[in-house]
């Protein structure tokens, strides 16, 4: 299929630029943490096809996630029902995936792993608990250095274990949690810090990964939608989890599970519903969705022991997953959204009008990142896509871009072909464009501008 995705194209580009030796956050910029760049860079090494290579890594990542979902479900439910939970979770995932290759998707194994450990940790020996706390600390660090919000469920798990330790006055458990989870966090964090200090990009990495994002969350860049399908996608996991937690507590009076559910619900809400509410953010709540369904089904535990009930729930889950997949795949709007054939053709058309030896002198302004992958070129400028979107959150980015255009030998500028340009975000750029560049070529998607003056 001729589809590159939006964020996915940005992330693949970052992986390619890293593998090409470019310095993260100095020679190319995005507001995701370094671990995402490392994941993309590793994924691109698997086969000699960038999209297929990342897809293979996604399959491995999702396979591990499914195993962990099954293990959590198997703690409470029979074998076939546990497989059904996996399929129902995949169904919910299809509502939030939004093109895939997102930080939320890469976070799922660590979230489910920590949830599994938290559910079972009281059955472990003291020595095994220490190992598990190290794993929790490492998982937290991996997500901390990818996207801060993504570690919310892990924070909830840590808070729960702390509460249990304090409630039981188990100071040994409390100290072990603090010490060993910190050790795990440092095992991941210290090499990352040393690496970025070594390449001279530590402050730039901190700015992009954290400071920029604190500016970003202050903006309501996606208005809340009250369409039923949008509310469904945003609230499905939290709603089912609340129902499951309430019914489970009413039936079993398990106060420890209730405390865990409260921690998960509060942190899950804060990390996905405070600030922008993109659908792919809701992927972070899939562990709550899985646990909620597990709790609901565990209420009928006696009946579920009967083979017939197991098969019915298993088959129902299977039919729901495959039925929705077939339905979605044949939706006209979905087919249209997944087909970038015209943009690919128009990008190649633009590329043909740029001399091959001058393609390194191209600056794409507000152009979809797929453009670079289609043209099979790497950007040679730090802010390589969605410049005005970044500049909306930090005006200094636009000033840096305008200065770059004036001081560097940028021969070609590619723009989206829009009926109307809102020049209020960056009026200086459009003044430079009108003064120093002439239109060279255009098609339905893109406009090619050529420099007419020299510095």
Short mmCIF file of C-alpha atoms in Angstrom, two decimals:
data_model
loop_
_atom_site.label_atom_id
_atom_site.label_comp_id
_atom_site.label_asym_id
_atom_site.label_seq_id
_atom_site.Cartn_x
_atom_site.Cartn_y
_atom_site.Cartn_z
CA UNK A 1 0.00 0.00 0.00
CA UNK A 2 1.21 3.49 -0.83
CA UNK A 3 1.14 4.85 2.70
CA UNK A 4 3.92 6.41 4.77
CA UNK A 5 1.98 7.83 7.72
CA UNK A 6 2.48 11.23 9.37
CA UNK A 7 4.37 10.84 12.64
CA UNK A 8 5.71 7.52 11.44
CA UNK A 9 7.44 9.23 8.50
CA UNK A 10 9.05 11.73 10.90
CA UNK A 11 10.31 8.94 13.15
CA UNK A 12 11.68 6.87 10.25
CA UNK A 13 13.49 9.97 8.99
CA UNK A 14 15.06 10.49 12.41
CA UNK A 15 16.24 6.89 12.45
CA UNK A 16 17.72 7.27 8.96
CA UNK A 17 19.48 10.52 9.87
CA UNK A 18 20.88 8.96 13.04
CA UNK A 19 22.17 5.97 11.07
CA UNK A 20 23.71 8.42 8.58
CA UNK A 21 25.75 9.98 11.39
CA UNK A 22 23.74 13.15 12.02
CA UNK A 23 23.67 14.42 15.61
CA UNK A 24 20.22 14.15 17.23
CA UNK A 25 18.62 17.47 18.26
CA UNK A 26 21.58 19.41 16.81
CA UNK A 27 21.33 18.46 13.13
CA UNK A 28 17.70 17.30 13.22
CA UNK A 29 14.89 18.14 15.62
CA UNK A 30 11.78 16.50 16.99
CA UNK A 31 10.19 16.70 20.42
CA UNK A 32 10.41 12.98 21.20
CA UNK A 33 13.07 11.49 23.47
CA UNK A 34 16.23 9.75 22.29
CA UNK A 35 15.00 6.21 22.90
CA UNK A 36 12.55 6.58 20.02
CA UNK A 37 15.43 7.53 17.73
CA UNK A 38 17.38 4.47 18.89
CA UNK A 39 14.36 2.19 18.28
CA UNK A 40 13.89 3.56 14.75
CA UNK A 41 17.60 3.31 14.00
CA UNK A 42 17.69 -0.33 15.12
CA UNK A 43 14.48 -1.15 13.25
CA UNK A 44 15.85 0.24 9.99
CA UNK A 45 18.76 -2.21 10.17
CA UNK A 46 16.57 -5.31 9.92
CA UNK A 47 15.97 -5.37 6.14
CA UNK A 48 16.80 -3.14 3.20
CA UNK A 49 13.34 -1.56 3.04
CA UNK A 50 12.60 1.18 5.55
CA UNK A 51 8.85 0.69 5.94
CA UNK A 52 9.05 -3.12 5.91
CA UNK A 53 11.94 -2.97 8.39
CA UNK A 54 9.97 -0.90 10.90
CA UNK A 55 6.91 -3.11 10.31
CA UNK A 56 8.90 -6.21 11.27
CA UNK A 57 9.98 -4.53 14.51
CA UNK A 58 6.36 -3.53 15.16
CA UNK A 59 5.26 -7.16 14.75
CA UNK A 60 7.90 -8.29 17.27
CA UNK A 61 6.86 -5.52 19.68
CA UNK A 62 3.17 -6.40 19.39
CA UNK A 63 3.87 -10.13 19.76
CA UNK A 64 5.65 -9.51 23.07
CA UNK A 65 2.77 -7.29 24.15
CA UNK A 66 0.25 -10.05 23.39
CA UNK A 67 2.20 -12.58 25.44
CA UNK A 68 2.16 -10.20 28.42
CA UNK A 69 -1.58 -9.54 28.03
CA UNK A 70 -2.16 -13.29 28.00
CA UNK A 71 -0.07 -13.77 31.16
CA UNK A 72 -2.00 -11.08 33.03
CA UNK A 73 -5.32 -12.56 31.92
CA UNK A 74 -4.19 -16.11 32.80
CA UNK A 75 -3.65 -14.94 36.40
CA UNK A 76 -7.45 -14.69 36.70
CA UNK A 77 -9.02 -16.58 33.79
CA UNK A 78 -8.80 -19.88 31.84
CA UNK A 79 -6.64 -20.36 28.77
CA UNK A 80 -9.17 -19.71 25.98
CA UNK A 81 -10.65 -16.69 27.72
CA UNK A 82 -7.15 -15.25 28.14
CA UNK A 83 -6.58 -15.56 24.40
CA UNK A 84 -9.93 -13.84 23.93
CA UNK A 85 -8.70 -10.94 26.11
CA UNK A 86 -5.70 -10.60 23.79
CA UNK A 87 -7.96 -10.37 20.74
CA UNK A 88 -10.31 -7.87 22.40
CA UNK A 89 -7.29 -5.72 23.29
CA UNK A 90 -6.12 -5.84 19.68
CA UNK A 91 -9.61 -4.69 18.68
CA UNK A 92 -9.32 -1.67 21.02
CA UNK A 93 -5.81 -1.02 19.73
CA UNK A 94 -7.19 -0.71 16.21
CA UNK A 95 -9.25 2.29 17.41
CA UNK A 96 -6.19 4.21 18.61
CA UNK A 97 -3.28 3.12 16.43
CA UNK A 98 -3.47 6.14 14.03
CA UNK A 99 -0.88 4.88 11.56
CA UNK A 100 1.29 3.03 14.08
CA UNK A 101 5.00 3.40 14.81
CA UNK A 102 4.18 5.71 17.71
CA UNK A 103 5.86 6.10 21.09
CA UNK A 104 2.67 4.78 22.66
CA UNK A 105 2.88 1.58 20.63
CA UNK A 106 6.53 1.02 21.54
CA UNK A 107 5.64 1.60 25.22
CA UNK A 108 3.07 -1.19 25.48
CA UNK A 109 5.43 -4.10 26.39
CA UNK A 110 6.94 -2.11 29.28
CA UNK A 111 3.53 -1.03 30.57
CA UNK A 112 2.09 -4.54 30.49
CA UNK A 113 5.26 -6.03 31.97
CA UNK A 114 5.19 -3.66 34.94
CA UNK A 115 1.47 -4.25 35.44
CA UNK A 116 2.08 -8.03 35.45
CA UNK A 117 4.87 -7.65 38.02
CA UNK A 118 2.70 -5.41 40.20
CA UNK A 119 -0.20 -7.85 40.21
CA UNK A 120 2.06 -10.76 41.17
CA UNK A 121 4.84 -9.15 43.23
CA UNK A 122 3.45 -10.17 46.64
CA UNK A 123 3.82 -13.82 45.66
CA UNK A 124 7.53 -13.41 44.88
CA UNK A 125 10.46 -14.05 47.19
CA UNK A 126 12.42 -11.04 48.45
CA UNK A 127 15.22 -11.79 45.98
CA UNK A 128 12.84 -12.03 43.03
CA UNK A 129 11.15 -8.81 44.12
CA UNK A 130 14.46 -6.98 43.89
CA UNK A 131 14.95 -8.21 40.33
CA UNK A 132 11.41 -7.14 39.46
CA UNK A 133 11.97 -3.68 40.94
CA UNK A 134 15.08 -3.29 38.79
CA UNK A 135 12.98 -4.24 35.75
CA UNK A 136 10.33 -1.70 36.71
CA UNK A 137 13.02 0.98 37.10
CA UNK A 138 14.54 0.14 33.72
CA UNK A 139 11.11 0.18 32.05
CA UNK A 140 10.35 3.57 33.61
CA UNK A 141 13.66 4.94 32.32
CA UNK A 142 13.11 3.60 28.80
CA UNK A 143 9.80 5.45 28.62
CA UNK A 144 11.12 8.52 30.46
CA UNK A 145 13.71 8.96 27.71
CA UNK A 146 11.10 8.36 25.00
CA UNK A 147 8.08 10.41 26.09
CA UNK A 148 7.51 11.39 29.71
CA UNK A 149 3.73 10.85 29.71
CA UNK A 150 4.12 7.27 28.54
CA UNK A 151 5.45 6.08 31.91
CA UNK A 152 2.20 6.99 33.71
CA UNK A 153 1.03 3.42 34.34
CA UNK A 154 4.48 2.48 35.65
CA UNK A 155 4.30 5.41 38.08
CA UNK A 156 0.89 4.16 39.21
CA UNK A 157 2.37 0.70 39.84
CA UNK A 158 5.22 2.18 41.88
CA UNK A 159 2.82 4.31 43.93
CA UNK A 160 0.65 1.25 44.61
CA UNK A 161 3.57 -0.83 45.88
CA UNK A 162 4.68 2.08 48.07
CA UNK A 163 1.18 2.35 49.55
CA UNK A 164 1.08 -1.38 50.29
CA UNK A 165 4.50 -1.21 51.95
CA UNK A 166 3.53 1.80 54.09
CA UNK A 167 0.15 0.32 54.95
CA UNK A 168 1.80 -2.87 56.23
CA UNK A 169 4.72 -0.94 57.75
CA UNK A 170 6.96 -3.12 55.64
CA UNK A 171 9.98 -0.83 55.60
CA UNK A 172 12.14 -3.49 53.98
CA UNK A 173 9.80 -3.69 50.99
CA UNK A 174 9.64 0.11 50.80
CA UNK A 175 13.43 0.53 50.88
CA UNK A 176 13.95 -2.31 48.38
CA UNK A 177 11.50 -0.66 45.99
CA UNK A 178 13.23 2.72 46.21
CA UNK A 179 16.79 1.37 45.98
CA UNK A 180 16.36 -1.29 43.31
CA UNK A 181 13.99 0.62 41.05
CA UNK A 182 16.40 3.57 41.21
CA UNK A 183 19.25 1.26 40.24
CA UNK A 184 17.19 0.02 37.28
CA UNK A 185 16.41 3.60 36.25
CA UNK A 186 20.10 4.55 36.39
CA UNK A 187 21.18 1.46 34.40
CA UNK A 188 19.27 2.87 31.42
CA UNK A 189 19.72 6.59 32.08
CA UNK A 190 23.46 6.88 32.73
CA UNK A 191 24.58 5.57 29.28
CA UNK A 192 22.10 7.92 27.58
CA UNK A 193 23.33 10.93 29.56
CA UNK A 194 26.99 10.05 28.94
CA UNK A 195 26.34 9.56 25.22
CA UNK A 196 24.69 12.95 24.74
CA UNK A 197 27.30 14.74 26.81
CA UNK A 198 29.97 13.03 24.70
CA UNK A 199 28.45 14.20 21.38
CA UNK A 200 27.81 17.69 22.76
CA UNK A 201 24.03 17.52 22.48
CA UNK A 202 22.88 17.06 26.07
CA UNK A 203 21.24 20.47 26.54
CA UNK A 204 19.61 20.23 23.10
CA UNK A 205 18.24 16.78 23.98
CA UNK A 206 16.83 18.01 27.31
CA UNK A 207 15.20 20.98 25.58
CA UNK A 208 13.57 18.85 22.85
CA UNK A 209 12.52 15.95 25.09
CA UNK A 210 11.22 17.92 28.06
CA UNK A 211 11.27 21.73 27.92
CA UNK A 212 9.61 21.96 24.49
CA UNK A 213 6.97 19.44 25.55
CA UNK A 214 6.06 21.46 28.65
CA UNK A 215 5.35 24.35 26.27
CA UNK A 216 3.46 22.04 23.95
CA UNK A 217 0.98 20.73 26.55
CA UNK A 218 -0.16 24.28 27.38
CA UNK A 219 -1.76 24.55 23.95
CA UNK A 220 -5.20 23.11 23.23
CA UNK A 221 -4.21 22.15 19.70
CA UNK A 222 -6.98 19.60 19.25
CA UNK A 223 -10.44 20.69 20.34
CA UNK A 224 -12.52 18.15 22.22
CA UNK A 225 -14.97 16.44 19.90
CA UNK A 226 -18.38 15.37 21.12
CA UNK A 227 -19.01 13.01 18.22
CA UNK A 228 -19.99 9.61 19.58
CA UNK A 229 -17.20 7.75 17.75
CA UNK A 230 -14.58 10.18 19.10
CA UNK A 231 -15.87 9.96 22.66
CA UNK A 232 -15.89 6.18 22.27
CA UNK A 233 -12.24 6.08 21.26
CA UNK A 234 -11.15 8.45 24.03
CA UNK A 235 -13.12 6.98 26.89
CA UNK A 236 -13.57 3.28 26.07
CA UNK A 237 -10.58 2.05 28.09
CA UNK A 238 -11.21 4.24 31.14
CA UNK A 239 -14.95 3.54 31.12
CA UNK A 240 -14.58 -0.26 30.94
CA UNK A 241 -11.83 -0.13 33.55
CA UNK A 242 -14.05 1.83 35.98
CA UNK A 243 -16.89 -0.67 35.49
CA UNK A 244 -14.53 -3.62 35.98
CA UNK A 245 -12.92 -2.12 39.10
CA UNK A 246 -16.27 -1.33 40.73
CA UNK A 247 -17.82 -4.73 39.98
CA UNK A 248 -14.68 -6.62 40.98
CA UNK A 249 -14.45 -4.83 44.32
CA UNK A 250 -18.16 -5.27 44.98
CA UNK A 251 -17.81 -9.02 44.39
CA UNK A 252 -14.46 -9.84 46.02
CA UNK A 253 -13.81 -6.92 48.41
CA UNK A 254 -10.16 -6.94 47.39
CA UNK A 255 -8.98 -3.62 48.81
CA UNK A 256 -5.46 -3.98 47.44
CA UNK A 257 -6.81 -4.36 43.92
CA UNK A 258 -9.06 -1.36 44.53
CA UNK A 259 -6.06 0.75 45.54
CA UNK A 260 -4.18 -0.35 42.40
CA UNK A 261 -7.21 0.48 40.24
CA UNK A 262 -7.54 3.95 41.78
CA UNK A 263 -3.84 4.64 41.13
CA UNK A 264 -4.10 3.39 37.55
CA UNK A 265 -7.28 5.34 36.84
CA UNK A 266 -5.99 8.65 38.19
CA UNK A 267 -2.61 8.44 36.46
CA UNK A 268 -4.18 7.09 33.26
CA UNK A 269 -6.58 10.02 33.12
CA UNK A 270 -3.89 12.63 33.85
CA UNK A 271 -1.45 11.34 31.24
CA UNK A 272 -3.97 11.00 28.41
CA UNK A 273 -6.71 13.56 29.08
CA UNK A 274 -4.81 16.59 30.35
CA UNK A 275 -3.60 18.66 27.38
CA UNK A 276 -3.95 17.46 23.76
CA UNK A 277 -6.10 14.34 23.40
CA UNK A 278 -4.95 12.64 20.22
CA UNK A 279 -6.45 9.21 19.69
CA UNK A 280 -3.03 7.53 19.66
CA UNK A 281 -2.43 8.84 23.20
CA UNK A 282 -5.26 6.55 24.31
CA UNK A 283 -3.11 3.57 23.40
CA UNK A 284 -1.45 4.14 26.78
CA UNK A 285 -4.70 3.13 28.48
CA UNK A 286 -4.89 -0.29 26.81
CA UNK A 287 -3.53 -2.05 29.94
CA UNK A 288 -6.48 -0.54 31.85
CA UNK A 289 -8.84 -1.77 29.13
CA UNK A 290 -7.42 -5.31 29.35
CA UNK A 291 -7.56 -5.36 33.15
CA UNK A 292 -11.11 -3.99 33.15
CA UNK A 293 -12.37 -6.77 30.89
CA UNK A 294 -10.46 -9.36 32.94
CA UNK A 295 -12.18 -8.11 36.09
CA UNK A 296 -15.62 -8.15 34.46
CA UNK A 297 -15.20 -11.70 33.14
CA UNK A 298 -13.69 -12.96 36.39
CA UNK A 299 -17.05 -12.26 38.09
CA UNK A 300 -18.38 -15.37 36.32
CA UNK A 301 -15.39 -17.49 37.26
CA UNK A 302 -17.41 -20.60 38.15
CA UNK A 303 -19.24 -20.62 34.82
CA UNK A 304 -16.05 -19.80 32.92
CA UNK A 305 -14.53 -23.05 34.13
CA UNK A 306 -16.95 -24.84 31.85
CA UNK A 307 -15.46 -25.50 28.43
CA UNK A 308 -18.53 -24.33 26.53
CA UNK A 309 -18.36 -20.82 28.01
CA UNK A 310 -14.67 -20.62 27.22
CA UNK A 311 -15.25 -21.48 23.58
CA UNK A 312 -18.17 -19.05 23.23
CA UNK A 313 -16.17 -16.10 24.58
CA UNK A 314 -13.09 -17.10 22.53
CA UNK A 315 -15.09 -17.33 19.28
CA UNK A 316 -16.97 -14.10 20.04
CA UNK A 317 -13.67 -12.25 20.56
CA UNK A 318 -12.28 -13.72 17.35
CA UNK A 319 -15.35 -12.70 15.33
CA UNK A 320 -15.34 -9.17 16.76
CA UNK A 321 -11.66 -8.66 15.90
CA UNK A 322 -11.79 -10.03 12.37
CA UNK A 323 -15.24 -8.62 11.67
CA UNK A 324 -14.17 -5.09 12.57
CA UNK A 325 -10.91 -5.50 10.64
CA UNK A 326 -12.79 -6.48 7.46
CA UNK A 327 -15.31 -3.68 7.99
CA UNK A 328 -12.63 -1.04 8.52
CA UNK A 329 -10.51 -2.24 5.61
CA UNK A 330 -13.45 -1.75 3.25
CA UNK A 331 -14.48 1.69 4.46
CA UNK A 332 -14.12 4.23 1.66
CA UNK A 333 -12.72 6.89 4.01
CA UNK A 334 -10.18 4.46 5.50
CA UNK A 335 -9.04 3.38 2.02
CA UNK A 336 -8.70 7.04 1.02
CA UNK A 337 -6.75 7.94 4.16
CA UNK A 338 -4.31 5.06 3.63
CA UNK A 339 -3.58 5.87 -0.01
CA UNK A 340 -0.90 8.49 -0.69
CA UNK A 341 -0.46 7.64 -4.35
CA UNK A 342 -1.16 11.18 -5.57
CA UNK A 343 1.18 12.79 -3.06
CA UNK A 344 3.88 10.28 -4.00
CA UNK A 345 3.47 11.09 -7.69
CA UNK A 346 3.50 14.82 -7.05
CA UNK A 347 6.57 14.59 -4.81
CA UNK A 348 8.46 12.68 -7.49
CA UNK A 349 7.25 15.23 -10.02
CA UNK A 350 8.75 18.05 -7.94
CA UNK A 351 11.98 16.11 -7.47
CA UNK A 352 12.36 15.76 -11.25
CA UNK A 353 12.42 19.55 -11.53
CA UNK A 354 15.36 19.88 -9.13
CA UNK A 355 18.85 19.14 -10.49
CA UNK A 356 20.14 16.00 -8.81
CA UNK A 357 23.33 17.72 -7.60
CA UNK A 358 21.24 20.44 -5.90
CA UNK A 359 18.82 18.26 -3.93
CA UNK A 360 20.92 18.74 -0.81
CA UNK A 361 20.10 22.46 -1.10
CA UNK A 362 16.34 21.92 -0.78
CA UNK A 363 14.37 23.23 2.19
CA UNK A 364 10.84 21.83 2.59
CA UNK A 365 8.65 24.24 4.57
CA UNK A 366 5.49 22.86 6.21
CA UNK A 367 5.59 19.96 3.76
CA UNK A 368 4.60 16.50 4.88
CA UNK A 369 7.67 14.49 6.03
CA UNK A 370 6.83 11.74 3.55
CA UNK A 371 8.28 14.04 0.90
CA UNK A 372 11.84 13.21 2.00
CA UNK A 373 11.24 9.46 2.10
CA UNK A 374 9.63 9.53 -1.34
CA UNK A 375 12.47 11.62 -2.78
CA UNK A 376 14.97 9.24 -1.08
CA UNK A 377 16.92 12.17 0.33
CA UNK A 378 17.81 13.18 3.87
CA UNK A 379 17.04 16.73 5.02
CA UNK A 380 20.13 18.84 5.60
CA UNK A 381 18.45 21.32 7.92
CA UNK A 382 17.57 20.93 11.60
CA UNK A 383 13.87 21.80 11.39
CA UNK A 384 12.87 19.57 8.52
CA UNK A 385 9.08 19.41 8.85
CA UNK A 386 5.98 21.13 10.36
CA UNK A 387 8.06 24.23 11.05
CA UNK A 388 5.14 26.51 11.86
CA UNK A 389 3.61 23.92 14.19
CA UNK A 390 6.88 23.79 16.14
CA UNK A 391 7.14 27.56 15.97
CA UNK A 392 3.67 27.92 17.44
CA UNK A 393 5.08 26.53 20.68
CA UNK A 394 8.47 28.25 20.53
CA UNK A 395 8.83 31.41 18.45
CA UNK A 396 12.63 31.11 18.55
CA UNK A 397 12.36 28.16 16.15
CA UNK A 398 10.86 30.40 13.47
CA UNK A 399 13.54 33.03 14.06
CA UNK A 400 16.23 30.36 13.64
CA UNK A 401 14.62 29.13 10.41
CA UNK A 402 14.37 32.66 8.97
CA UNK A 403 17.99 33.34 9.85
CA UNK A 404 19.06 30.07 8.24
CA UNK A 405 17.32 30.90 4.95
CA UNK A 406 18.99 34.30 4.81
CA UNK A 407 22.50 33.12 5.69
CA UNK A 408 22.69 29.73 3.92
CA UNK A 409 22.75 28.93 0.26
CA UNK A 410 19.26 27.42 0.08
CA UNK A 411 18.56 27.28 -3.64
CA UNK A 412 15.16 25.58 -3.53
CA UNK A 413 12.19 25.82 -1.20
CA UNK A 414 9.24 23.44 -1.44
CA UNK A 415 5.85 24.53 -0.11
CA UNK A 416 2.43 22.89 0.10
CA UNK A 417 0.10 24.07 -2.66
CA UNK A 418 -2.68 25.67 -0.64
CA UNK A 419 -5.48 27.98 -1.72
CA UNK A 420 -4.75 30.21 1.26
CA UNK A 421 -1.62 30.75 3.34
CA UNK A 422 -1.98 32.02 6.88
CA UNK A 423 1.14 34.20 6.93
CA UNK A 424 0.52 35.48 10.44
CA UNK A 425 2.56 32.69 12.06
CA UNK A 426 5.78 33.61 10.28
CA UNK A 427 5.40 36.78 8.17
CA UNK A 428 9.18 37.28 7.88
CA UNK A 429 9.53 33.96 6.07
CA UNK A 430 6.98 34.94 3.43
CA UNK A 431 8.65 38.33 3.00
CA UNK A 432 11.97 36.58 2.33
CA UNK A 433 10.20 34.20 -0.05
CA UNK A 434 8.60 36.99 -2.10
CA UNK A 435 11.84 38.99 -2.25
CA UNK A 436 14.44 36.29 -2.90
CA UNK A 437 12.55 33.45 -4.62
CA UNK A 438 10.48 32.92 -7.75
CA UNK A 439 8.06 30.12 -8.42
CA UNK A 440 9.75 27.49 -10.60
CA UNK A 441 7.10 24.79 -10.80
CA UNK A 442 3.91 23.60 -9.14
CA UNK A 443 1.48 20.68 -9.16
CA UNK A 444 -1.66 19.81 -7.20
CA UNK A 445 0.21 19.18 -3.92
CA UNK A 446 3.43 21.19 -3.95
CA UNK A 447 5.06 24.42 -5.10
CA UNK A 448 8.76 24.65 -5.98
CA UNK A 449 10.46 28.01 -5.39
CA UNK A 450 13.93 28.87 -6.75
CA UNK A 451 16.33 31.43 -5.36
CA UNK A 452 16.88 34.49 -7.59
CA UNK A 453 19.37 36.43 -5.47
CA UNK A 454 22.70 35.55 -3.91
CA UNK A 455 24.03 36.46 -0.50
#
